[in-house]
Coordinates of N, CA and C in Angstrom, one line a residue:
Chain W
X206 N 13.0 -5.0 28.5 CA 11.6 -5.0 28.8 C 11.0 -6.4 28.4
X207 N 10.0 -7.1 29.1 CA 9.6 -8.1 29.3 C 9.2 -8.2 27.7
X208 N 8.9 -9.8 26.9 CA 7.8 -9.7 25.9 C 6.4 -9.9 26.3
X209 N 5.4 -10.1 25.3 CA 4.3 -10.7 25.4 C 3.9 -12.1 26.2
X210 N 3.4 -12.3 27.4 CA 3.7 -13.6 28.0 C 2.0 -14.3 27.8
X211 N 2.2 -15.8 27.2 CA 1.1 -16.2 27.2 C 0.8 -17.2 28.2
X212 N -0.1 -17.7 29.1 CA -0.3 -19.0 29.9 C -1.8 -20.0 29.3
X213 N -1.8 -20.8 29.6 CA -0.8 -21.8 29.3 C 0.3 -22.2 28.0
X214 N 1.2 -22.5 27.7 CA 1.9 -22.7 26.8 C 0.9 -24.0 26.2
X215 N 0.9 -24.7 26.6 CA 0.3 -25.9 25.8 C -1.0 -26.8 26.6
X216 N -1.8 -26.8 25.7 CA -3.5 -27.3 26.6 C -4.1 -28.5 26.1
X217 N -4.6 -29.4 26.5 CA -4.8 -30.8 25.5 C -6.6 -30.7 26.2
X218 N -7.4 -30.9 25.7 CA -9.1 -30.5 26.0 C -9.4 -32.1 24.8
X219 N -10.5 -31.9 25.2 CA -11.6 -32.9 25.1 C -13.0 -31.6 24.1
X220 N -13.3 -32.7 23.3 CA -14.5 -32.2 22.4 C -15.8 -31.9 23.7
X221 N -16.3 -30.6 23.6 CA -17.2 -30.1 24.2 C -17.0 -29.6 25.5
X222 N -15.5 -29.5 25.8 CA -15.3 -28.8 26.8 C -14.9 -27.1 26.8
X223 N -14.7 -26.6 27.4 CA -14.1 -25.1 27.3 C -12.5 -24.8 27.8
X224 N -12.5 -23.7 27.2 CA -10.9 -23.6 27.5 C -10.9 -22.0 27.4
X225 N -10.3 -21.5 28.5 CA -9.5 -19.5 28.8 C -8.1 -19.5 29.0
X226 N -7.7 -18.8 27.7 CA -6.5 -18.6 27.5 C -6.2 -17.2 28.0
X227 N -4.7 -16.6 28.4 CA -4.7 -15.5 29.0 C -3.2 -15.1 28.1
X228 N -3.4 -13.8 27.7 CA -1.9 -13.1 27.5 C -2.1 -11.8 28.5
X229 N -0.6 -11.4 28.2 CA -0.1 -10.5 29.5 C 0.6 -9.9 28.1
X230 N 0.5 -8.6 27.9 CA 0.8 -7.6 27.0 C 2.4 -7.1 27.4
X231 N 3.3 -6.3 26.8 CA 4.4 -6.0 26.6 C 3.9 -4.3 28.0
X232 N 5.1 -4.4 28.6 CA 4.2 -3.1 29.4 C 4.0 -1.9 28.6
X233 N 3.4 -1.5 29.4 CA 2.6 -0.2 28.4 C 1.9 -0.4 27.1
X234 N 1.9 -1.3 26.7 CA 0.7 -1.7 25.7 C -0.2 -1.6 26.1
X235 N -1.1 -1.2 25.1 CA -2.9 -1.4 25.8 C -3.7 -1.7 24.9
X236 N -2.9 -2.1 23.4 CA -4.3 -2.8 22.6 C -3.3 -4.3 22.9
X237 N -4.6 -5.3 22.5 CA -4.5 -6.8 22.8 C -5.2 -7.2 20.8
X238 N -4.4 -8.2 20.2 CA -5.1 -8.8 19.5 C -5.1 -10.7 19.7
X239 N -6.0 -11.2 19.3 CA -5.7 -12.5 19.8 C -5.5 -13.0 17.5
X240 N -4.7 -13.9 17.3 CA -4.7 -14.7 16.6 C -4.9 -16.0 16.5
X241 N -5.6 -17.1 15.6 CA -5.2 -18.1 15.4 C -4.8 -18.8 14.5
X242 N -3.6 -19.8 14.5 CA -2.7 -20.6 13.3 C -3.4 -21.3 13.5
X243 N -3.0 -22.2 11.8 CA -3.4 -23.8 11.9 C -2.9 -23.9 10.6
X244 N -2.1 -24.8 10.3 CA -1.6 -25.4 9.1 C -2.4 -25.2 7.6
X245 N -3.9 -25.6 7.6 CA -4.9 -25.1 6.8 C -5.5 -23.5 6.3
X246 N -5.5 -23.3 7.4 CA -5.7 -21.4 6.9 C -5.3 -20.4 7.7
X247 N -3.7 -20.8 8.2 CA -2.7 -19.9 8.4 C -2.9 -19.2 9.5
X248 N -2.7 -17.6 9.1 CA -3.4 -17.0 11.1 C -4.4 -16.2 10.1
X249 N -5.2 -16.4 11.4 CA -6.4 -15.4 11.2 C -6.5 -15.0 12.3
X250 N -7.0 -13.8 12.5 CA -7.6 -12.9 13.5 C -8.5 -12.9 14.2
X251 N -8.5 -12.9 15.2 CA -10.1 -13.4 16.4 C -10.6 -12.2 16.8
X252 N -9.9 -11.3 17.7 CA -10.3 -10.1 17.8 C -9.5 -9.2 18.4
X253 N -10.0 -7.9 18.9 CA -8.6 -7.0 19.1 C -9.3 -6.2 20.2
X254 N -8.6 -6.0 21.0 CA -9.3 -5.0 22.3 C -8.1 -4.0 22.4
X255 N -9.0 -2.8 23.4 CA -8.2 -1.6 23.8 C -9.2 -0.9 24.8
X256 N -8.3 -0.6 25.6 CA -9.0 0.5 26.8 C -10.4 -0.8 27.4
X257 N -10.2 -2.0 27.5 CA -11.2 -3.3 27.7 C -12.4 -3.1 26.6
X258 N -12.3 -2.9 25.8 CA -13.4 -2.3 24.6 C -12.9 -3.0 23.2
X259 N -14.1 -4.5 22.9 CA -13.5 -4.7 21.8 C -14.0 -3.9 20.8
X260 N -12.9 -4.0 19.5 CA -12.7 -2.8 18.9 C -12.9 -3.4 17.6
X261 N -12.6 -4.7 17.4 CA -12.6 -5.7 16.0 C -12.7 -6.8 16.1
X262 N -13.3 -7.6 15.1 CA -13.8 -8.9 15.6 C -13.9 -9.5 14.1
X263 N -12.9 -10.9 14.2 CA -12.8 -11.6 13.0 C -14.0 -12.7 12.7
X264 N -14.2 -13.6 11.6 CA -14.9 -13.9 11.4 C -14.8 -15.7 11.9
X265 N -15.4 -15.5 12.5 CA -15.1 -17.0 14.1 C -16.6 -17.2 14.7
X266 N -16.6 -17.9 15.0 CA -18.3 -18.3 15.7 C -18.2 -17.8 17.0
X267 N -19.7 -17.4 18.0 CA -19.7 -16.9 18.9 C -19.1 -17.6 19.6
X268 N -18.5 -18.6 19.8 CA -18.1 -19.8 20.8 C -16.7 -19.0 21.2
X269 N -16.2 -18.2 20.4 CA -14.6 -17.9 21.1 C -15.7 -16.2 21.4
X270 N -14.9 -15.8 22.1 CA -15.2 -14.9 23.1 C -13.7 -14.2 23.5
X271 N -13.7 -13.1 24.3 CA -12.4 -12.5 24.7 C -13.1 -11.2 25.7
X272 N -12.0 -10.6 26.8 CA -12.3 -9.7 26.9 C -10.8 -9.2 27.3
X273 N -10.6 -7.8 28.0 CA -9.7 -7.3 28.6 C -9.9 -6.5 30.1
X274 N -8.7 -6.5 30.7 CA -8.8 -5.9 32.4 C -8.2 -4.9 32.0
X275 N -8.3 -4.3 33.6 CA -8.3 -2.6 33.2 C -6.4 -2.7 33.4
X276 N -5.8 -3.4 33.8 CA -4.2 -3.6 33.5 C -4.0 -4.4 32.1
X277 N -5.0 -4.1 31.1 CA -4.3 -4.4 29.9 C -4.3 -6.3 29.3
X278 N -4.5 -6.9 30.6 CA -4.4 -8.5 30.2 C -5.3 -8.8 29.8
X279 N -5.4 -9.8 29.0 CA -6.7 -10.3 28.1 C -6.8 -11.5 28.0
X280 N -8.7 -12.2 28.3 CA -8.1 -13.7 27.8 C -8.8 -13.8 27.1
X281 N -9.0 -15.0 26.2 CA -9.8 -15.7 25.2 C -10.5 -17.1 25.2
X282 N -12.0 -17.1 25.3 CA -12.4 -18.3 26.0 C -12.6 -18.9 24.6
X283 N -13.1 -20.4 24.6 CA -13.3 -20.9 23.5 C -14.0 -21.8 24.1
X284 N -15.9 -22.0 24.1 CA -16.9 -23.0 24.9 C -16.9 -24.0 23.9
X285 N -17.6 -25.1 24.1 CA -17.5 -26.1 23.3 C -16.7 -26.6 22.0
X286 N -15.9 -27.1 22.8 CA -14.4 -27.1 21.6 C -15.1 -28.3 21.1
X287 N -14.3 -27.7 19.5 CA -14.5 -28.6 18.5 C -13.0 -29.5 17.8
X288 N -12.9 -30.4 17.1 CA -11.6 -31.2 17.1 C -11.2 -30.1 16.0
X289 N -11.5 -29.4 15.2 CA -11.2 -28.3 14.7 C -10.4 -26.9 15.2
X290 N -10.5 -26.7 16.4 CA -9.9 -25.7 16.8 C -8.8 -25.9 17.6
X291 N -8.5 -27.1 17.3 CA -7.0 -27.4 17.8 C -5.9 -26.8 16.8
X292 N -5.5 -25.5 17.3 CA -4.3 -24.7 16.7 C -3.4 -24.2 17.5
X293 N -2.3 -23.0 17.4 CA -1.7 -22.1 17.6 C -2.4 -20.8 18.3
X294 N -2.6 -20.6 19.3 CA -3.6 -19.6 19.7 C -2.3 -17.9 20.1
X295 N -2.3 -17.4 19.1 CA -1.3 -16.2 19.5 C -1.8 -14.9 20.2
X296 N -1.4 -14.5 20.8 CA -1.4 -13.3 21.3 C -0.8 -11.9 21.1
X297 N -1.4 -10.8 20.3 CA -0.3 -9.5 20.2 C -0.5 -8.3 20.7
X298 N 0.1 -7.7 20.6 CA 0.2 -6.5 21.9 C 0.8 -5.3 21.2
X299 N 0.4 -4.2 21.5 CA 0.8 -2.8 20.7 C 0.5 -1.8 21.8
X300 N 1.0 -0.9 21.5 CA 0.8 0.6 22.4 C -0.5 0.9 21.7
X301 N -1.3 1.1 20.9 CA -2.1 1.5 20.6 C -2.5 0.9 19.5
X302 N -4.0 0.9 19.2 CA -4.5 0.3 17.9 C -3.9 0.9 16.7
X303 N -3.6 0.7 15.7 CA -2.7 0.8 14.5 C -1.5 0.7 14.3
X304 N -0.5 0.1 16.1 CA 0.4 0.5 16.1 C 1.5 -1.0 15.5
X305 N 2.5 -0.9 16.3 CA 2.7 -2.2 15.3 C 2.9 -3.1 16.8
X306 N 2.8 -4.3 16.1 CA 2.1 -5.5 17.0 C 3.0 -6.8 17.5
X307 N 3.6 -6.8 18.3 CA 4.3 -7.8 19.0 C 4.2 -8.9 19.1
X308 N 4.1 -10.4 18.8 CA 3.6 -11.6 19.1 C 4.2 -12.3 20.3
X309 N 3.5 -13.0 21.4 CA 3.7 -13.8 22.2 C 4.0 -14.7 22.2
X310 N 4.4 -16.1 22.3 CA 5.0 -17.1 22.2 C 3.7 -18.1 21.5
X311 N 2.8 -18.0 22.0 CA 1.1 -18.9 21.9 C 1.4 -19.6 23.2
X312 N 0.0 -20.3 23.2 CA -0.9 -21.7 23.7 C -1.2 -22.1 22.3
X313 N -0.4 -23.4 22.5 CA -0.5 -24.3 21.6 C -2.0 -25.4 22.2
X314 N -3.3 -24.9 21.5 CA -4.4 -26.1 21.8 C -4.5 -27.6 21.1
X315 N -4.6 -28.4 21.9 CA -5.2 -29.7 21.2 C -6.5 -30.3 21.8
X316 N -7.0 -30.4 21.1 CA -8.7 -31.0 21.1 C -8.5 -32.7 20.4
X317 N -9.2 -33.2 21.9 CA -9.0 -34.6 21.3 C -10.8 -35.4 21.3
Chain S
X51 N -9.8 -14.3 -5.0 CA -8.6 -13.6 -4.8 C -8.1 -13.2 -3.2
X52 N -7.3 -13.8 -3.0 CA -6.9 -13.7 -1.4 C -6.2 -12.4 -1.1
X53 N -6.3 -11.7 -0.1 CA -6.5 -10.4 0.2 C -4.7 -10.1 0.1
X54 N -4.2 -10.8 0.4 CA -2.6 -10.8 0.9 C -2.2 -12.4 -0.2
X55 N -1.0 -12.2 -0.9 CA -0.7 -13.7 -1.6 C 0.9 -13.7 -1.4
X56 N 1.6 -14.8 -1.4 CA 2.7 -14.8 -1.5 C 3.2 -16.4 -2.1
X57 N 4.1 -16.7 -2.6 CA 4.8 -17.9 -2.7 C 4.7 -18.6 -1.7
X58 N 4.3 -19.9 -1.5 CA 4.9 -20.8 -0.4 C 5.7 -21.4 -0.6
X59 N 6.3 -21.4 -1.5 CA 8.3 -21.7 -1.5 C 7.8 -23.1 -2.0
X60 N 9.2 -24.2 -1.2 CA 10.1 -23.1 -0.5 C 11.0 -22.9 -1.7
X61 N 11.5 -21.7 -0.7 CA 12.7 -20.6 -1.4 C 14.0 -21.3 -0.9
X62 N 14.9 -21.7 -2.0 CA 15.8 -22.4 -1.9 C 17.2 -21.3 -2.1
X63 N 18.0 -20.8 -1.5 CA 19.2 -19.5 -1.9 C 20.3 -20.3 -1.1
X64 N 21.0 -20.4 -1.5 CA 22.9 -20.1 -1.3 C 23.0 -19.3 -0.2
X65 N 24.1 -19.8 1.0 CA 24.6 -18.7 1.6 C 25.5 -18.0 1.5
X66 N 25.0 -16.5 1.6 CA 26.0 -15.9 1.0 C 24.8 -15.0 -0.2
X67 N 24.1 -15.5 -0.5 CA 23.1 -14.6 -1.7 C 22.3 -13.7 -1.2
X68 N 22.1 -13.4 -1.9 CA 20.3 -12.5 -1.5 C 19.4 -13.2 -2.0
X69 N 18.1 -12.9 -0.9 CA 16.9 -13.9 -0.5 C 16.2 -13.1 -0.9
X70 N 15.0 -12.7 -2.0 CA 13.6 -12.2 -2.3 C 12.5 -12.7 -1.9
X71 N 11.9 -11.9 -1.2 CA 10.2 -12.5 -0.7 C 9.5 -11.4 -1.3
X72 N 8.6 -12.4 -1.6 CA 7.6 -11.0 -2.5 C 5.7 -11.0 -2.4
X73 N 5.4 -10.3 -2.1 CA 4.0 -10.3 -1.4 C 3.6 -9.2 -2.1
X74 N 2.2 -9.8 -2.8 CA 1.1 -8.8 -3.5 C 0.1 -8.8 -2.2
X75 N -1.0 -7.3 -2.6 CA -1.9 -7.5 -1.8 C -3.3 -7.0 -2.7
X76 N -4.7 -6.9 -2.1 CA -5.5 -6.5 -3.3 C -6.3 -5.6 -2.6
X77 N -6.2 -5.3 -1.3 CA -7.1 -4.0 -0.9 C -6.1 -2.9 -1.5
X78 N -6.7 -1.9 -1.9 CA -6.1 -0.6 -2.5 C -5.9 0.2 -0.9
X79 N -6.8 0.0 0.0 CA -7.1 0.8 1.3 C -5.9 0.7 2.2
X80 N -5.1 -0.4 1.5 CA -4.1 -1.2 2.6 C -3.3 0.0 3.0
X81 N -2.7 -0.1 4.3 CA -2.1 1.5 4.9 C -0.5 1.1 5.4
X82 N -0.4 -0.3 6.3 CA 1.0 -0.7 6.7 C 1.2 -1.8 6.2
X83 N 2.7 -2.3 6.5 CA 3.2 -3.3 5.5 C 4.1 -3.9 6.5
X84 N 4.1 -5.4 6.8 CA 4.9 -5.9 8.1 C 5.3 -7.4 7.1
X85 N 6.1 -7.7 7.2 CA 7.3 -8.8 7.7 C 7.4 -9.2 8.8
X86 N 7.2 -10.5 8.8 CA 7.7 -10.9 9.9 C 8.5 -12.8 9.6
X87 N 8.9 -12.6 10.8 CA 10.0 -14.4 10.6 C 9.4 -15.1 11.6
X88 N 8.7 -16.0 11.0 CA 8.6 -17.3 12.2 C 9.3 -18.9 11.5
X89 N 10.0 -19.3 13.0 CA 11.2 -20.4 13.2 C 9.4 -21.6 13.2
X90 N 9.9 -22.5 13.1 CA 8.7 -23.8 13.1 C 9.0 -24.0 14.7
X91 N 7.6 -23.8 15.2 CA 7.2 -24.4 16.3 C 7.6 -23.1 17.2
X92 N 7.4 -21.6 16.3 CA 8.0 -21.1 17.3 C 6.9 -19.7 16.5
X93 N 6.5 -18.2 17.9 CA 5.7 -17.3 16.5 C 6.5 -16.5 15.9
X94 N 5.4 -15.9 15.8 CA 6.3 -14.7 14.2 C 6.7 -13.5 15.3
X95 N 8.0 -13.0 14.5 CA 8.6 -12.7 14.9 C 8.9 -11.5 14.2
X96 N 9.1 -9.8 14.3 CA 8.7 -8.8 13.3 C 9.9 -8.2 13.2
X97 N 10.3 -8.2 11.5 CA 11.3 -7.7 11.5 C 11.2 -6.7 10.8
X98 N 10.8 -6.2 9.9 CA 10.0 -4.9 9.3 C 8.8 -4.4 8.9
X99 N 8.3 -3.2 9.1 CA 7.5 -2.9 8.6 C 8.0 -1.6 8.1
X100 N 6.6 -1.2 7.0 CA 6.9 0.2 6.0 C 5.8 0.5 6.0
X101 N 5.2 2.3 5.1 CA 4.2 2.4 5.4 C 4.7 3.4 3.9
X102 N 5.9 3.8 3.7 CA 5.5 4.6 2.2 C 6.2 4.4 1.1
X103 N 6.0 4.0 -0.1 CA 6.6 3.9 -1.5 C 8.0 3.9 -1.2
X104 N 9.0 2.9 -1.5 CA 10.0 2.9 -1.9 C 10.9 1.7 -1.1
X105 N 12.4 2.2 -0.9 CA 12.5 1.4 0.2 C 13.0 1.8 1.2
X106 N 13.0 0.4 2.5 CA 13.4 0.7 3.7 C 14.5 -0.1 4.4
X107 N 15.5 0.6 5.0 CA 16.5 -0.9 5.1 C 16.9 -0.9 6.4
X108 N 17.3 -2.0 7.3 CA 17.7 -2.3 8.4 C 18.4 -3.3 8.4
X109 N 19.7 -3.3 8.6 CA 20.9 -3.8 8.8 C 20.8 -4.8 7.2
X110 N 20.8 -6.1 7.3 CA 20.7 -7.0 6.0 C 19.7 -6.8 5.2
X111 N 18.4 -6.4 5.7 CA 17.2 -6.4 5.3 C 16.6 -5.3 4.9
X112 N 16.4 -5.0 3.3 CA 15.6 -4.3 3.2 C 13.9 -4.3 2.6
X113 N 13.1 -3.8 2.8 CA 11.6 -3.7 2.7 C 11.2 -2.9 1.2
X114 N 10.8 -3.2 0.5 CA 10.5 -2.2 -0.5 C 8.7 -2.3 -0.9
X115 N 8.0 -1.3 -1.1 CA 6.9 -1.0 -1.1 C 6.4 -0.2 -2.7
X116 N 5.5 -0.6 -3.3 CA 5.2 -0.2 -4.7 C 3.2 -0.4 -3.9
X117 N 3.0 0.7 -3.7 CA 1.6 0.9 -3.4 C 0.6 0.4 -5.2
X118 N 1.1 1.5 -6.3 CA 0.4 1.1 -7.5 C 0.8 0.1 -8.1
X119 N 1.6 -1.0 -7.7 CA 1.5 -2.2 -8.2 C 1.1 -3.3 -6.8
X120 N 1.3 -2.8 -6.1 CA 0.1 -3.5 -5.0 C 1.3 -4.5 -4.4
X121 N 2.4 -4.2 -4.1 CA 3.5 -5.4 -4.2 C 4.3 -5.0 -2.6
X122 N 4.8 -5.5 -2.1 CA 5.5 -5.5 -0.8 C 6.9 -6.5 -1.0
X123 N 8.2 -6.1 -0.8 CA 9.3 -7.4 -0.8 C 9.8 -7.4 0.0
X124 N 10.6 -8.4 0.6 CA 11.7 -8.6 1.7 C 13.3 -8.7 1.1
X125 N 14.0 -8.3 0.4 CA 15.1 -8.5 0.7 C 16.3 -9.1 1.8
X126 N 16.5 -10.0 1.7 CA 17.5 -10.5 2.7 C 19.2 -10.3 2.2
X127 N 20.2 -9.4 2.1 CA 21.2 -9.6 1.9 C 22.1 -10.7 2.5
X128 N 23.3 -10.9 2.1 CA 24.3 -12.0 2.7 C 23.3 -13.1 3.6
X129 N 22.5 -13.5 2.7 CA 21.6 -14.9 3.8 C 22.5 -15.7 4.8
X130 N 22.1 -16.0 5.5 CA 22.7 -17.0 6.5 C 21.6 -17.9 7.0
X131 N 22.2 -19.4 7.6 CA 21.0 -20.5 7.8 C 20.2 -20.1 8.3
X132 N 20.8 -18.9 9.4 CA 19.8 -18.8 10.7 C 18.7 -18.2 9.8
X133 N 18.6 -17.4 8.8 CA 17.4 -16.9 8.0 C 16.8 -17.9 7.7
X134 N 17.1 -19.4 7.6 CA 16.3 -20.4 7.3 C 14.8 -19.8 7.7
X135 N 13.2 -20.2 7.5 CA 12.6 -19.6 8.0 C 11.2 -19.5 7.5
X136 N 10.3 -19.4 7.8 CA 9.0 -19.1 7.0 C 8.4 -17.3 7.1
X137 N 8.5 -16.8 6.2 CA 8.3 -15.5 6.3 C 6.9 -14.5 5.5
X138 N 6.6 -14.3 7.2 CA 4.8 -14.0 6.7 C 5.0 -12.2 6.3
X139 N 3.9 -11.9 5.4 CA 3.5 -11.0 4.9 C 2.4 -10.4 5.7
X140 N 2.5 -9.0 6.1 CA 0.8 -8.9 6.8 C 0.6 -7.6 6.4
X141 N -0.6 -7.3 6.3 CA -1.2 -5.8 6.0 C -2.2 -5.1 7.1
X142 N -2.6 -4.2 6.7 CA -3.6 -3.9 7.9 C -4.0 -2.7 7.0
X143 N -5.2 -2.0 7.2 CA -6.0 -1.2 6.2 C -6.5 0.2 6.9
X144 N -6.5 1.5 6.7 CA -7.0 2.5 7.1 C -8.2 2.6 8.1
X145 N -7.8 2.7 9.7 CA -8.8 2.1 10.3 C -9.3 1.1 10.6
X146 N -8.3 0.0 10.7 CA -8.9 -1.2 10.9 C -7.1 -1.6 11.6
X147 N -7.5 -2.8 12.6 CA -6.1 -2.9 13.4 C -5.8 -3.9 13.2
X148 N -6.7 -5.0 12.4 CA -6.6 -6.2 12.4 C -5.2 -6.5 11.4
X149 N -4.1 -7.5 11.7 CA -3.3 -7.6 10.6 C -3.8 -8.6 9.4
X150 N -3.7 -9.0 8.2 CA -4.1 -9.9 7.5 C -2.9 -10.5 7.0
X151 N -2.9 -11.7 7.2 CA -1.5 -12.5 7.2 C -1.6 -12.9 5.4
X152 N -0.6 -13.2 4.5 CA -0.4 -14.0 3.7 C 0.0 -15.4 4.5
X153 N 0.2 -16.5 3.5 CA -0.2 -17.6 3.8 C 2.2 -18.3 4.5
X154 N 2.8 -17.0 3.9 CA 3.8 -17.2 4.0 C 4.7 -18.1 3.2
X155 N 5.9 -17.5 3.2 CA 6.9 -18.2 2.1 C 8.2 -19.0 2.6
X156 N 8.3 -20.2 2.4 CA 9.2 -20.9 3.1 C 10.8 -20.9 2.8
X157 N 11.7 -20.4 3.4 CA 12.8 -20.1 2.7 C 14.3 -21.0 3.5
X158 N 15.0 -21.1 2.9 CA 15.8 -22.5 2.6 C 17.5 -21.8 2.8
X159 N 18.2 -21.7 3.4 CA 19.7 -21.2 2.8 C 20.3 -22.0 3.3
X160 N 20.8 -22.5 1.6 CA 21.7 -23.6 1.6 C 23.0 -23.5 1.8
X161 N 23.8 -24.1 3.1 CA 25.2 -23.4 3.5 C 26.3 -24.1 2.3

């Protein structure tokens, strides 16, 4: 069975531009969580969808955004990048909310 | 006090030993318990989770869980390099799906 597939693997953006990242869940999965790394404060959680219904939402500025399609894929926009949000952008995937959670490879962001 | 804590190493062990990772957490509400391995430059990667008092084992690796001392461990038997590794702690809490990472422990096996 396929893993978690994320596009783009790696994105290089400019301060004040935008950027949509997309993961593709493990099949049959239907919750989506998005994470982000960064050297400084590790991963943290962006948010978590199921059935296209976000469900949880970390503590992040309105600027990142997410949704999900009715096949389960999800993306995660991020408007006005800051040289700060140049991280590890992960993607995870579960059969169901609580269940246990798969990671995708990332999109690795750089904001220059 | 950070919700999830662990050593950031690194953890320096012999191959051939057993490797301890050890992760406290401070929500009492906390419900599952995951391990996972991530290689640098690469993500994490899930090699156990637990959900009740005691322990749990799979092939080298066993999970042990102490809910009243708030504690989660990774055992690695017979380490090998390839366990070289940074190894995150995550929790997630009754009703809530979010995982919460510790900051992860950096571990070393020296051949």
């Amino acid at each position: 069975k396929a893993g978690v597939t994320q596009t783009p693997r790696y994105l290089i953006k400019t301060r004040g531009q935008q950027v949509t990242l997309s993961c593709s869940p493990i099949s049959g999965h239907r919750s989506v969580s998005w994470y982000q790394q960064t050297p400084g404060q590790g991963l943290q959680f962006l948010f978590e969808y199921f059935s296209e219904t976000q469900r949880n939402k970390g503590n992040f500025p309105g600027r990142f955004s997410g949704r999900q399609f009715s096949n389960s894929r999800s993306e995660m926009n991020v408007s006005t990048l800051e040289l700060g949000d140049s991280a590890l952008y992960l993607c995870a995937s579960s059969k169901a909310p609580q269940e246990t959670q798969y990671f995708g490879p990332g999109t690795r962001l750089l904001v220059l | 006090q950070k919700e999830v804590e662990q050593n950031s190493g690194p953890l320096s062990v012999p191959e051939g030993a057993i490797a301890s990772l050890n992760c406290t957490y401070s929500d009492r509400g906390s419900q599952s318990f995951f391990w996972y391995r991530q290689y640098s430059g690469k993500s994490p990667e899930l090699i156990m989770f637990i959900y009740s008092n005691g322990d749990k084992e799979d092939g080298r690796f066993t999970a042990q869980l102490n809910k009243a001392s708030q504690y989660v461990s990774l055992l690695i038997r017979d380490s090998q390099p390839s366990d070289s590794a940074t190894y995150l702690c995550a929790v997630t809490r009754v009703g809530n799906e979010k995982l919460t990472f510790g900051t992860g422990t950096r571990l070393t096996i020296i051949p």
